[in-house]
mmCIF file of C-alpha atoms in Angstrom:
data_model
loop_
_atom_site.group_PDB
_atom_site.id
_atom_site.type_symbol
_atom_site.label_atom_id
_atom_site.label_comp_id
_atom_site.label_asym_id
_atom_site.label_seq_id
_atom_site.Cartn_x
_atom_site.Cartn_y
_atom_site.Cartn_z
ATOM 1 C CA UNK A 481 -16.285 -33.625 -28.393
ATOM 2 C CA UNK A 482 -16.522 -30.033 -27.348
ATOM 3 C CA UNK A 483 -19.796 -28.450 -28.216
ATOM 4 C CA UNK A 484 -19.539 -26.478 -24.995
ATOM 5 C CA UNK A 485 -15.873 -25.524 -25.306
ATOM 6 C CA UNK A 486 -15.501 -21.835 -24.657
ATOM 7 C CA UNK A 487 -12.705 -19.590 -23.483
ATOM 8 C CA UNK A 488 -13.319 -16.043 -22.348
ATOM 9 C CA UNK A 489 -10.706 -13.609 -21.079
ATOM 10 C CA UNK A 490 -12.002 -10.361 -19.624
ATOM 11 C CA UNK A 491 -9.741 -7.376 -18.996
ATOM 12 C CA UNK A 492 -6.787 -9.503 -17.929
ATOM 13 C CA UNK A 493 -3.798 -7.785 -16.403
ATOM 14 C CA UNK A 494 -0.457 -9.284 -15.495
ATOM 15 C CA UNK A 495 1.918 -7.913 -12.872
ATOM 16 C CA UNK A 496 5.312 -9.639 -12.775
ATOM 17 C CA UNK A 497 8.649 -8.717 -11.285
ATOM 18 C CA UNK A 498 7.558 -5.279 -10.140
ATOM 19 C CA UNK A 499 6.071 -4.073 -13.417
ATOM 20 C CA UNK A 500 2.845 -4.289 -15.340
ATOM 21 C CA UNK A 501 3.344 -6.574 -18.357
ATOM 22 C CA UNK A 502 -0.064 -6.048 -19.917
ATOM 23 C CA UNK A 503 -3.499 -4.742 -19.024
ATOM 24 C CA UNK A 504 -6.953 -4.924 -20.511
ATOM 25 C CA UNK A 505 -6.507 -8.130 -22.511
ATOM 26 C CA UNK A 506 -9.879 -9.459 -23.589
ATOM 27 C CA UNK A 507 -10.639 -12.355 -25.879
ATOM 28 C CA UNK A 508 -13.521 -14.707 -26.551
ATOM 29 C CA UNK A 509 -13.063 -18.007 -28.339
ATOM 30 C CA UNK A 510 -15.826 -20.415 -29.228
ATOM 31 C CA UNK A 511 -15.716 -23.939 -30.693
ATOM 32 C CA UNK A 512 -13.345 -24.181 -33.645
ATOM 33 C CA UNK A 513 -11.721 -20.821 -33.046
ATOM 34 C CA UNK A 514 -8.071 -20.058 -32.440
ATOM 35 C CA UNK A 515 -5.991 -17.084 -31.364
ATOM 36 C CA UNK A 516 -2.334 -16.263 -31.847
ATOM 37 C CA UNK A 517 -0.615 -14.378 -29.040
ATOM 38 C CA UNK A 518 2.327 -12.419 -30.419
ATOM 39 C CA UNK A 519 4.714 -9.793 -29.144
ATOM 40 C CA UNK A 520 8.385 -9.207 -28.397
ATOM 41 C CA UNK A 521 10.361 -11.196 -25.816
ATOM 42 C CA UNK A 522 9.211 -10.457 -22.306
ATOM 43 C CA UNK A 523 5.857 -9.048 -23.393
ATOM 44 C CA UNK A 524 4.065 -11.595 -21.228
ATOM 45 C CA UNK A 525 3.075 -14.238 -23.775
ATOM 46 C CA UNK A 526 4.028 -17.145 -21.536
ATOM 47 C CA UNK A 527 2.498 -15.441 -18.517
ATOM 48 C CA UNK A 528 -0.775 -15.076 -20.404
ATOM 49 C CA UNK A 529 -0.761 -18.770 -21.302
ATOM 50 C CA UNK A 530 -0.002 -19.715 -17.689
ATOM 51 C CA UNK A 531 -2.806 -17.444 -16.520
ATOM 52 C CA UNK A 532 -5.294 -19.060 -18.863
ATOM 53 C CA UNK A 533 -4.028 -22.461 -17.677
ATOM 54 C CA UNK A 534 -4.852 -21.418 -14.117
ATOM 55 C CA UNK A 535 -1.229 -21.539 -12.942
ATOM 56 C CA UNK A 536 -0.897 -17.818 -12.386
ATOM 57 C CA UNK A 537 -3.410 -15.545 -10.705
ATOM 58 C CA UNK A 538 -4.224 -12.481 -12.842
ATOM 59 C CA UNK A 539 -3.598 -9.079 -11.299
ATOM 60 C CA UNK A 540 -6.999 -8.058 -12.603
ATOM 61 C CA UNK A 541 -9.692 -9.510 -14.805
ATOM 62 C CA UNK A 542 -11.063 -13.001 -15.218
ATOM 63 C CA UNK A 543 -10.465 -16.213 -17.098
ATOM 64 C CA UNK A 544 -13.521 -18.330 -17.823
ATOM 65 C CA UNK A 545 -12.920 -21.673 -19.454
ATOM 66 C CA UNK A 546 -15.418 -24.390 -20.274
ATOM 67 C CA UNK A 547 -13.912 -27.728 -21.159
ATOM 68 C CA UNK A 548 -10.680 -29.395 -20.084
ATOM 69 C CA UNK A 549 -7.389 -27.681 -20.856
ATOM 70 C CA UNK A 550 -4.169 -29.139 -22.203
ATOM 71 C CA UNK A 551 -0.960 -27.200 -21.738
ATOM 72 C CA UNK A 552 2.209 -27.367 -23.793
ATOM 73 C CA UNK A 553 4.712 -25.323 -21.820
ATOM 74 C CA UNK A 554 8.417 -24.688 -22.098
ATOM 75 C CA UNK A 555 9.270 -27.900 -20.231
ATOM 76 C CA UNK A 556 8.280 -31.302 -21.538
ATOM 77 C CA UNK A 557 7.474 -32.714 -18.059
ATOM 78 C CA UNK A 558 8.291 -36.226 -19.241
ATOM 79 C CA UNK A 559 10.337 -38.497 -16.979
ATOM 80 C CA UNK A 560 13.764 -38.588 -18.660
ATOM 81 C CA UNK A 561 14.597 -42.154 -17.663
ATOM 82 C CA UNK A 562 11.420 -43.691 -19.085
ATOM 83 C CA UNK A 563 10.672 -44.819 -22.606
ATOM 84 C CA UNK A 564 8.789 -42.180 -24.573
ATOM 85 C CA UNK A 565 5.606 -44.251 -24.859
ATOM 86 C CA UNK A 566 5.603 -44.981 -21.113
ATOM 87 C CA UNK A 567 6.295 -41.366 -20.156
ATOM 88 C CA UNK A 568 3.423 -40.200 -22.353
ATOM 89 C CA UNK A 569 1.275 -43.090 -21.147
ATOM 90 C CA UNK A 570 1.555 -41.831 -17.571
ATOM 91 C CA UNK A 571 -0.139 -38.555 -18.510
ATOM 92 C CA UNK A 572 -2.608 -40.164 -20.864
ATOM 93 C CA UNK A 573 -3.734 -42.533 -18.097
ATOM 94 C CA UNK A 574 -4.161 -39.568 -15.724
ATOM 95 C CA UNK A 575 -6.442 -38.144 -18.423
ATOM 96 C CA UNK A 576 -8.203 -41.508 -18.633
ATOM 97 C CA UNK A 577 -7.060 -41.985 -22.231
ATOM 98 C CA UNK A 578 -4.250 -44.508 -21.995
ATOM 99 C CA UNK A 579 -5.168 -45.954 -25.389
ATOM 100 C CA UNK A 580 -4.607 -42.634 -27.189
ATOM 101 C CA UNK A 581 -0.810 -42.672 -26.908
ATOM 102 C CA UNK A 582 -0.109 -44.707 -30.046
ATOM 103 C CA UNK A 583 -2.229 -42.502 -32.271
ATOM 104 C CA UNK A 584 -0.768 -39.336 -30.757
ATOM 105 C CA UNK A 585 2.794 -40.542 -31.349
ATOM 106 C CA UNK A 586 1.885 -41.365 -34.930
ATOM 107 C CA UNK A 587 0.347 -37.915 -35.361
ATOM 108 C CA UNK A 588 3.626 -36.189 -34.480
ATOM 109 C CA UNK A 589 5.756 -38.755 -36.321
ATOM 110 C CA UNK A 590 7.476 -40.268 -33.284
ATOM 111 C CA UNK A 591 6.169 -43.839 -33.523
ATOM 112 C CA UNK A 592 9.645 -45.202 -34.230
ATOM 113 C CA UNK A 593 11.023 -43.576 -31.081
ATOM 114 C CA UNK A 594 8.357 -44.958 -28.716
ATOM 115 C CA UNK A 595 10.785 -47.327 -26.893
ATOM 116 C CA UNK A 596 13.608 -44.756 -26.661
ATOM 117 C CA UNK A 597 14.224 -43.134 -23.241
ATOM 118 C CA UNK A 598 13.131 -39.494 -23.167
ATOM 119 C CA UNK A 599 16.601 -38.277 -22.139
ATOM 120 C CA UNK A 600 18.007 -39.421 -25.508
ATOM 121 C CA UNK A 601 15.557 -37.338 -27.544
ATOM 122 C CA UNK A 602 16.649 -34.139 -29.248
ATOM 123 C CA UNK A 603 15.138 -30.753 -28.442
ATOM 124 C CA UNK A 604 12.755 -30.867 -31.383
ATOM 125 C CA UNK A 605 11.736 -34.444 -30.674
ATOM 126 C CA UNK A 606 10.998 -33.494 -27.088
ATOM 127 C CA UNK A 607 8.799 -30.635 -28.270
ATOM 128 C CA UNK A 608 6.939 -33.025 -30.536
ATOM 129 C CA UNK A 609 6.539 -35.418 -27.600
ATOM 130 C CA UNK A 610 5.020 -32.590 -25.545
ATOM 131 C CA UNK A 611 2.686 -31.909 -28.459
ATOM 132 C CA UNK A 612 1.771 -35.598 -28.515
ATOM 133 C CA UNK A 613 0.669 -35.311 -24.895
ATOM 134 C CA UNK A 614 -1.644 -32.443 -25.816
ATOM 135 C CA UNK A 615 -3.053 -34.495 -28.695
ATOM 136 C CA UNK A 616 -3.495 -37.576 -26.501
ATOM 137 C CA UNK A 617 -5.241 -35.637 -23.734
ATOM 138 C CA UNK A 618 -8.357 -35.135 -25.834
ATOM 139 C CA UNK A 619 -8.895 -31.806 -24.087
ATOM 140 C CA UNK A 620 -10.961 -29.312 -26.117
ATOM 141 C CA UNK A 621 -8.897 -26.275 -25.091
ATOM 142 C CA UNK A 622 -5.263 -26.309 -26.227
ATOM 143 C CA UNK A 623 -2.847 -23.822 -24.660
ATOM 144 C CA UNK A 624 0.407 -23.894 -26.580
ATOM 145 C CA UNK A 625 3.387 -21.841 -25.433
ATOM 146 C CA UNK A 626 5.902 -21.416 -28.275
ATOM 147 C CA UNK A 627 4.987 -24.762 -29.847
ATOM 148 C CA UNK A 628 7.140 -24.111 -32.931
ATOM 149 C CA UNK A 629 10.366 -23.574 -30.963
ATOM 150 C CA UNK A 630 13.005 -26.078 -31.990
ATOM 151 C CA UNK A 631 10.835 -27.684 -34.662
ATOM 152 C CA UNK A 632 12.087 -28.253 -38.215
ATOM 153 C CA UNK A 633 10.041 -27.054 -41.200
ATOM 154 C CA UNK A 634 8.271 -30.383 -41.715
ATOM 155 C CA UNK A 635 7.319 -30.552 -38.032
ATOM 156 C CA UNK A 636 5.947 -27.004 -38.104
ATOM 157 C CA UNK A 637 3.661 -28.121 -40.931
ATOM 158 C CA UNK A 638 2.582 -31.100 -38.808
ATOM 159 C CA UNK A 639 1.869 -28.728 -35.913
ATOM 160 C CA UNK A 640 -0.233 -26.474 -38.148
ATOM 161 C CA UNK A 641 -2.151 -29.474 -39.483
ATOM 162 C CA UNK A 642 -2.801 -30.789 -35.971
ATOM 163 C CA UNK A 643 -4.163 -27.431 -34.817
ATOM 164 C CA UNK A 644 -6.366 -27.250 -37.919
ATOM 165 C CA UNK A 645 -7.708 -30.766 -37.299
ATOM 166 C CA UNK A 646 -8.325 -29.936 -33.656
ATOM 167 C CA UNK A 647 -10.339 -26.858 -34.637
ATOM 168 C CA UNK A 648 -12.227 -28.858 -37.234
ATOM 169 C CA UNK A 649 -13.375 -31.133 -34.420
ATOM 170 C CA UNK A 650 -14.659 -28.145 -32.468
ATOM 171 C CA UNK A 651 -11.613 -27.504 -30.311
ATOM 172 C CA UNK A 652 -10.089 -24.211 -29.231
ATOM 173 C CA UNK A 653 -6.419 -23.267 -29.543
ATOM 174 C CA UNK A 654 -4.592 -20.392 -27.878
ATOM 175 C CA UNK A 655 -1.073 -20.226 -29.278
ATOM 176 C CA UNK A 656 1.702 -17.956 -28.036
ATOM 177 C CA UNK A 657 4.454 -17.723 -30.605
ATOM 178 C CA UNK A 658 7.103 -15.406 -31.984
ATOM 179 C CA UNK A 659 7.554 -17.611 -35.057
ATOM 180 C CA UNK A 660 5.116 -17.285 -37.956
ATOM 181 C CA UNK A 661 2.470 -20.007 -37.978
ATOM 182 C CA UNK A 662 0.129 -20.525 -40.904
ATOM 183 C CA UNK A 663 -3.252 -20.754 -39.246
ATOM 184 C CA UNK A 664 -6.355 -19.787 -41.174
ATOM 185 C CA UNK A 665 -9.092 -17.543 -39.870
ATOM 186 C CA UNK A 666 -7.299 -16.774 -36.641
ATOM 187 C CA UNK A 667 -7.662 -13.979 -34.100
ATOM 188 C CA UNK A 668 -4.487 -12.217 -33.064
ATOM 189 C CA UNK A 669 -3.607 -10.746 -29.745
ATOM 190 C CA UNK A 670 -0.560 -8.531 -29.791
ATOM 191 C CA UNK A 671 1.024 -7.901 -26.422
ATOM 192 C CA UNK A 672 3.472 -5.125 -25.625
ATOM 193 C CA UNK A 673 2.362 -2.886 -28.443
ATOM 194 C CA UNK F 741 -6.221 -46.153 -11.408
ATOM 195 C CA UNK F 742 -6.995 -42.936 -9.574
ATOM 196 C CA UNK F 743 -4.725 -39.903 -9.811
ATOM 197 C CA UNK F 744 -3.615 -40.417 -6.205
ATOM 198 C CA UNK F 745 -2.424 -43.971 -6.808
ATOM 199 C CA UNK F 746 -0.814 -43.028 -10.115
ATOM 200 C CA UNK F 747 1.187 -40.202 -8.549
ATOM 201 C CA UNK F 748 2.174 -42.257 -5.499
ATOM 202 C CA UNK F 749 3.230 -45.138 -7.741
ATOM 203 C CA UNK F 750 5.320 -42.815 -9.897
ATOM 204 C CA UNK F 751 7.095 -41.504 -6.780
ATOM 205 C CA UNK F 752 7.850 -45.027 -5.665
ATOM 206 C CA UNK F 753 9.109 -46.052 -9.095
ATOM 207 C CA UNK F 754 11.296 -42.972 -9.460
ATOM 208 C CA UNK F 755 12.742 -43.466 -5.963
ATOM 209 C CA UNK F 756 13.699 -47.046 -6.755
ATOM 210 C CA UNK F 757 15.076 -46.342 -10.209
ATOM 211 C CA UNK F 758 17.228 -43.388 -9.165
ATOM 212 C CA UNK F 759 18.831 -45.291 -6.311
ATOM 213 C CA UNK F 760 17.213 -42.819 -3.956
ATOM 214 C CA UNK F 761 16.426 -45.647 -1.548
ATOM 215 C CA UNK F 762 19.821 -47.233 -1.294
ATOM 216 C CA UNK F 763 21.521 -44.041 -0.129
ATOM 217 C CA UNK F 764 19.314 -43.211 2.869
ATOM 218 C CA UNK F 765 19.396 -46.808 4.075
ATOM 219 C CA UNK F 766 23.160 -47.068 3.623
ATOM 220 C CA UNK F 767 23.543 -43.745 5.418
ATOM 221 C CA UNK F 768 21.284 -44.958 8.224
ATOM 222 C CA UNK F 769 23.374 -48.099 8.679
ATOM 223 C CA UNK F 770 26.615 -46.134 8.567
ATOM 224 C CA UNK F 771 25.481 -43.817 11.350
ATOM 225 C CA UNK F 772 24.431 -46.847 13.372
ATOM 226 C CA UNK F 773 27.837 -48.453 12.755
ATOM 227 C CA UNK F 774 29.741 -45.311 13.770
ATOM 228 C CA UNK F 775 28.318 -45.274 17.287
ATOM 229 C CA UNK F 776 29.730 -48.624 18.467
ATOM 230 C CA UNK F 777 33.097 -47.482 17.142
ATOM 231 C CA UNK F 778 32.888 -44.137 18.899
ATOM 232 C CA UNK F 779 31.499 -45.385 22.210
ATOM 233 C CA UNK F 780 33.511 -48.577 22.413
ATOM 234 C CA UNK F 781 32.551 -52.197 23.000
ATOM 235 C CA UNK F 782 30.459 -51.512 26.093
ATOM 236 C CA UNK F 783 27.394 -53.654 25.424
ATOM 237 C CA UNK F 784 25.275 -52.245 28.256
ATOM 238 C CA UNK F 785 25.928 -48.641 27.350
ATOM 239 C CA UNK F 786 25.224 -49.326 23.673
ATOM 240 C CA UNK F 787 21.966 -51.030 24.515
ATOM 241 C CA UNK F 788 20.947 -48.059 26.647
ATOM 242 C CA UNK F 789 21.612 -45.398 23.977
ATOM 243 C CA UNK F 790 20.842 -47.678 21.007
ATOM 244 C CA UNK F 791 17.182 -46.744 20.592
ATOM 245 C CA UNK F 792 17.947 -43.039 20.583
ATOM 246 C CA UNK F 793 20.809 -43.541 18.153
ATOM 247 C CA UNK F 794 18.594 -45.412 15.723
ATOM 248 C CA UNK F 795 15.933 -42.697 15.884
ATOM 249 C CA UNK F 796 18.490 -39.962 15.283
ATOM 250 C CA UNK F 797 19.942 -41.964 12.401
ATOM 251 C CA UNK F 798 16.476 -42.472 10.911
ATOM 252 C CA UNK F 799 15.860 -38.735 11.139
ATOM 253 C CA UNK F 800 19.091 -37.909 9.329
ATOM 254 C CA UNK F 801 18.426 -40.572 6.714
ATOM 255 C CA UNK F 802 14.970 -39.097 6.098
ATOM 256 C CA UNK F 803 16.635 -35.789 5.347
ATOM 257 C CA UNK F 804 18.764 -37.145 2.485
ATOM 258 C CA UNK F 805 16.108 -37.594 -0.226
ATOM 259 C CA UNK F 806 14.364 -34.283 0.511
ATOM 260 C CA UNK F 807 16.032 -32.478 -2.377
ATOM 261 C CA UNK F 808 14.661 -34.810 -5.030
ATOM 262 C CA UNK F 809 11.071 -34.978 -3.719
ATOM 263 C CA UNK F 810 9.599 -31.764 -5.144
ATOM 264 C CA UNK F 811 12.231 -29.549 -6.812
ATOM 265 C CA UNK F 812 12.869 -31.746 -9.907
ATOM 266 C CA UNK F 813 9.134 -31.989 -10.602
ATOM 267 C CA UNK F 814 8.740 -28.262 -10.216
ATOM 268 C CA UNK F 815 11.592 -27.610 -12.632
ATOM 269 C CA UNK F 816 10.372 -30.104 -15.212
ATOM 270 C CA UNK F 817 6.860 -28.654 -15.198
ATOM 271 C CA UNK F 818 5.314 -31.859 -13.852
ATOM 272 C CA UNK F 819 3.545 -29.999 -11.032
ATOM 273 C CA UNK F 820 2.088 -27.552 -13.575
ATOM 274 C CA UNK F 821 0.751 -30.427 -15.646
ATOM 275 C CA UNK F 822 -0.979 -31.861 -12.559
ATOM 276 C CA UNK F 823 -2.516 -28.461 -11.829
ATOM 277 C CA UNK F 824 -3.805 -28.038 -15.397
ATOM 278 C CA UNK F 825 -5.542 -31.392 -14.981
ATOM 279 C CA UNK F 826 -7.376 -30.060 -11.948
ATOM 280 C CA UNK F 827 -5.458 -32.148 -9.421
ATOM 281 C CA UNK F 828 -5.045 -29.965 -6.342
ATOM 282 C CA UNK F 829 -1.566 -29.259 -5.022
ATOM 283 C CA UNK F 830 -2.456 -30.670 -1.605
ATOM 284 C CA UNK F 831 -3.562 -33.911 -3.237
ATOM 285 C CA UNK F 832 -0.313 -34.112 -5.208
ATOM 286 C CA UNK F 833 1.606 -33.543 -1.976
ATOM 287 C CA UNK F 834 -0.403 -36.219 -0.147
ATOM 288 C CA UNK F 835 0.254 -38.703 -2.949
ATOM 289 C CA UNK F 836 3.943 -37.835 -2.883
ATOM 290 C CA UNK F 837 3.971 -38.499 0.865
ATOM 291 C CA UNK F 838 2.366 -41.889 0.404
ATOM 292 C CA UNK F 839 4.820 -42.832 -2.337
ATOM 293 C CA UNK F 840 7.780 -41.536 -0.375
ATOM 294 C CA UNK F 841 6.753 -43.459 2.714
ATOM 295 C CA UNK F 842 6.213 -46.698 0.791
ATOM 296 C CA UNK F 843 9.667 -46.432 -0.708
ATOM 297 C CA UNK F 844 11.453 -45.244 2.388
ATOM 298 C CA UNK F 845 9.952 -46.978 5.427
ATOM 299 C CA UNK F 846 10.106 -50.720 4.593
ATOM 300 C CA UNK F 847 13.839 -50.700 3.728
ATOM 301 C CA UNK F 848 14.488 -48.594 6.826
ATOM 302 C CA UNK F 849 12.645 -51.095 9.031
ATOM 303 C CA UNK F 850 14.665 -53.923 7.495
ATOM 304 C CA UNK F 851 17.899 -52.026 8.099
ATOM 305 C CA UNK F 852 16.826 -51.411 11.710
ATOM 306 C CA UNK F 853 17.104 -55.132 12.391
ATOM 307 C CA UNK F 854 20.767 -54.989 11.387
ATOM 308 C CA UNK F 855 21.402 -51.755 13.280
ATOM 309 C CA UNK F 856 19.786 -53.197 16.430
ATOM 310 C CA UNK F 857 22.247 -56.094 16.355
ATOM 311 C CA UNK F 858 25.167 -53.665 16.068
ATOM 312 C CA UNK F 859 23.899 -51.713 19.067
ATOM 313 C CA UNK F 860 23.277 -54.783 21.222
ATOM 314 C CA UNK F 861 19.526 -54.218 21.532
ATOM 315 C CA UNK F 862 17.440 -57.097 22.878
ATOM 316 C CA UNK F 863 14.675 -58.752 20.907
ATOM 317 C CA UNK F 864 12.024 -56.966 22.974
ATOM 318 C CA UNK F 865 13.623 -53.593 22.396
ATOM 319 C CA UNK F 866 13.904 -54.309 18.691
ATOM 320 C CA UNK F 867 10.216 -55.197 18.522
ATOM 321 C CA UNK F 868 9.215 -51.971 20.250
ATOM 322 C CA UNK F 869 11.592 -49.996 18.075
ATOM 323 C CA UNK F 870 10.054 -51.442 14.902
ATOM 324 C CA UNK F 871 6.547 -50.624 16.079
ATOM 325 C CA UNK F 872 7.581 -47.084 16.970
ATOM 326 C CA UNK F 873 9.335 -46.583 13.626
ATOM 327 C CA UNK F 874 6.338 -47.943 11.744
ATOM 328 C CA UNK F 875 4.168 -45.370 13.536
ATOM 329 C CA UNK F 876 6.650 -42.506 13.269
ATOM 330 C CA UNK F 877 7.898 -42.836 9.694
ATOM 331 C CA UNK F 878 4.655 -41.622 8.050
ATOM 332 C CA UNK F 879 5.139 -38.402 10.014
ATOM 333 C CA UNK F 880 8.762 -38.222 8.875
ATOM 334 C CA UNK F 881 7.756 -38.785 5.249
ATOM 335 C CA UNK F 882 5.076 -36.083 5.457
ATOM 336 C CA UNK F 883 7.528 -33.667 7.020
ATOM 337 C CA UNK F 884 10.058 -34.503 4.312
ATOM 338 C CA UNK F 885 7.673 -33.661 1.478
ATOM 339 C CA UNK F 886 6.491 -30.455 3.167
ATOM 340 C CA UNK F 887 10.108 -29.378 3.697
ATOM 341 C CA UNK F 888 10.962 -30.266 0.104
ATOM 342 C CA UNK F 889 8.091 -28.100 -1.136
ATOM 343 C CA UNK F 890 9.125 -25.203 1.089
ATOM 344 C CA UNK F 891 12.765 -25.140 -0.014
ATOM 345 C CA UNK F 892 12.212 -26.112 -3.681
ATOM 346 C CA UNK F 893 13.937 -23.695 -6.019
ATOM 347 C CA UNK F 894 15.983 -21.990 -3.312
ATOM 348 C CA UNK F 895 19.756 -21.773 -3.332
ATOM 349 C CA UNK F 896 21.394 -24.090 -0.827
ATOM 350 C CA UNK F 897 18.144 -26.015 -0.553
ATOM 351 C CA UNK F 898 19.842 -29.062 0.954
ATOM 352 C CA UNK F 899 21.318 -27.263 3.932
ATOM 353 C CA UNK F 900 18.172 -25.219 4.414
ATOM 354 C CA UNK F 901 16.062 -28.369 4.406
ATOM 355 C CA UNK F 902 17.901 -29.615 7.489
ATOM 356 C CA UNK F 903 17.319 -26.373 9.337
ATOM 357 C CA UNK F 904 13.619 -26.412 8.477
ATOM 358 C CA UNK F 905 12.894 -30.066 9.018
ATOM 359 C CA UNK F 906 14.894 -31.178 12.048
ATOM 360 C CA UNK F 907 13.234 -28.877 14.640
ATOM 361 C CA UNK F 908 9.801 -30.084 13.577
ATOM 362 C CA UNK F 909 10.963 -33.670 13.867
ATOM 363 C CA UNK F 910 12.014 -33.276 17.512
ATOM 364 C CA UNK F 911 8.637 -34.429 18.928
ATOM 365 C CA UNK F 912 8.840 -37.583 16.809
ATOM 366 C CA UNK F 913 12.352 -38.163 18.149
ATOM 367 C CA UNK F 914 11.367 -37.619 21.795
ATOM 368 C CA UNK F 915 8.309 -39.853 21.790
ATOM 369 C CA UNK F 916 9.860 -42.389 19.434
ATOM 370 C CA UNK F 917 12.979 -42.860 21.520
ATOM 371 C CA UNK F 918 10.892 -42.687 24.709
ATOM 372 C CA UNK F 919 8.646 -45.534 23.650
ATOM 373 C CA UNK F 920 11.538 -48.032 23.584
ATOM 374 C CA UNK F 921 11.382 -48.473 27.354
ATOM 375 C CA UNK F 922 7.897 -49.815 26.866
ATOM 376 C CA UNK F 923 6.027 -46.662 27.806
ATOM 377 C CA UNK F 924 2.642 -46.983 26.182
ATOM 378 C CA UNK F 925 1.904 -43.293 26.640
ATOM 379 C CA UNK F 926 4.976 -42.342 24.597
ATOM 380 C CA UNK F 927 3.768 -44.585 21.784
ATOM 381 C CA UNK F 928 0.347 -42.924 21.858
ATOM 382 C CA UNK F 929 1.893 -39.463 21.754
ATOM 383 C CA UNK F 930 4.145 -40.600 18.907
ATOM 384 C CA UNK F 931 1.050 -41.717 17.029
ATOM 385 C CA UNK F 932 -0.634 -38.390 17.729
ATOM 386 C CA UNK F 933 2.323 -36.362 16.453
ATOM 387 C CA UNK F 934 2.685 -38.552 13.388
ATOM 388 C CA UNK F 935 -1.026 -38.259 12.629
ATOM 389 C CA UNK F 936 -0.909 -34.494 13.015
ATOM 390 C CA UNK F 937 1.979 -34.270 10.563
ATOM 391 C CA UNK F 938 0.322 -36.592 8.047
ATOM 392 C CA UNK F 939 -2.912 -34.605 8.246
ATOM 393 C CA UNK F 940 -1.378 -31.146 8.144
ATOM 394 C CA UNK F 941 1.666 -31.436 5.885
ATOM 395 C CA UNK F 942 -0.215 -31.977 2.592
ATOM 396 C CA UNK F 943 -1.795 -28.544 2.976
ATOM 397 C CA UNK F 944 1.482 -26.887 3.939
ATOM 398 C CA UNK F 945 3.224 -28.531 0.997
ATOM 399 C CA UNK F 946 0.341 -27.680 -1.333
ATOM 400 C CA UNK F 947 0.458 -24.019 -0.323
ATOM 401 C CA UNK F 948 4.245 -23.986 -0.793
ATOM 402 C CA UNK F 949 3.910 -25.497 -4.275
ATOM 403 C CA UNK F 950 1.304 -22.874 -5.162
ATOM 404 C CA UNK F 951 3.534 -20.084 -3.894
ATOM 405 C CA UNK F 952 6.476 -21.456 -5.851
ATOM 406 C CA UNK F 953 4.532 -21.095 -9.068
ATOM 407 C CA UNK F 954 4.245 -17.320 -9.150
#
């Protein structure tokens, strides 16, 4: 799906709230590669992800991304009053992949909850739903901001397996996390050190 | 379904399901009901001020839903998800305007028929009023979304929205209320103002959404 997927960060710097969070962050990821962004709270992990997603302008440096991006941010961005499958279906249809919702829900183990309104889901279930949107999008570049937050041990294993499968298919994953994630052959980017 | 239609449709669906349409229309009717009580049962006087009253009421009713147009989506990360998909902020704003107008204007026009009866307006005046409202409400909807984007995330957003939006709506009010006496030029100017707002507001709202992100 993503022979051309490529993500290159050159000398990125982030200036937030009157101080420099990080400077000189460079990274190159090709098909099948992944990077873990680590660092203490407030080191700029989320800002880096938002920068790569194109939501935040870098203070210096460049982000070059080939291939569509899928973002899993802090907020689920699913309409709380709608059934889970419908709320996910909205985004999947925007991506032109309305048929991918069922498989994505199955991949994160939420098939049984498809007709349940999003507002009734627990924190962890909502995180898994946000992950399902990333899976359903079919985008080659995954940007995951603290994907393991609120997940139980079994779900963390599912997350790790999904990232591995995504890389197997030639996808790229950039994961900001303060929780340990078992990813093989991964680059690390430590901020605030 | 294109992104524009999908976003507009979502706005319309959310407006209906959250009761966001009932309140403005009920508010509109209440304002229209208050005037006959305040002015007294003087049919001629009511008919003379009626058009202006209905326009002022429509303006105030358009202000009510402003708080839920952009801020909830910004908080929930919906706007970020649009941006990651390469949908421009101005396009999102334009789609929101279309959805907002579709949900807001038809019920308002229906309620105008009732309000016109309360204010002793003649059939001719009602017809002209409906035409003027149909032309002016797209401008009101555009202004509403632009205001919502500007005040999203601020404290006291509701009160601020009124201060931002009402002055810009004055031209709509002047030409809208002026067109009731059958002045064709007022109707043309109303159309011009409305068109200007519809054309310009998506970019204002888009820039405001972009600013709100950093």
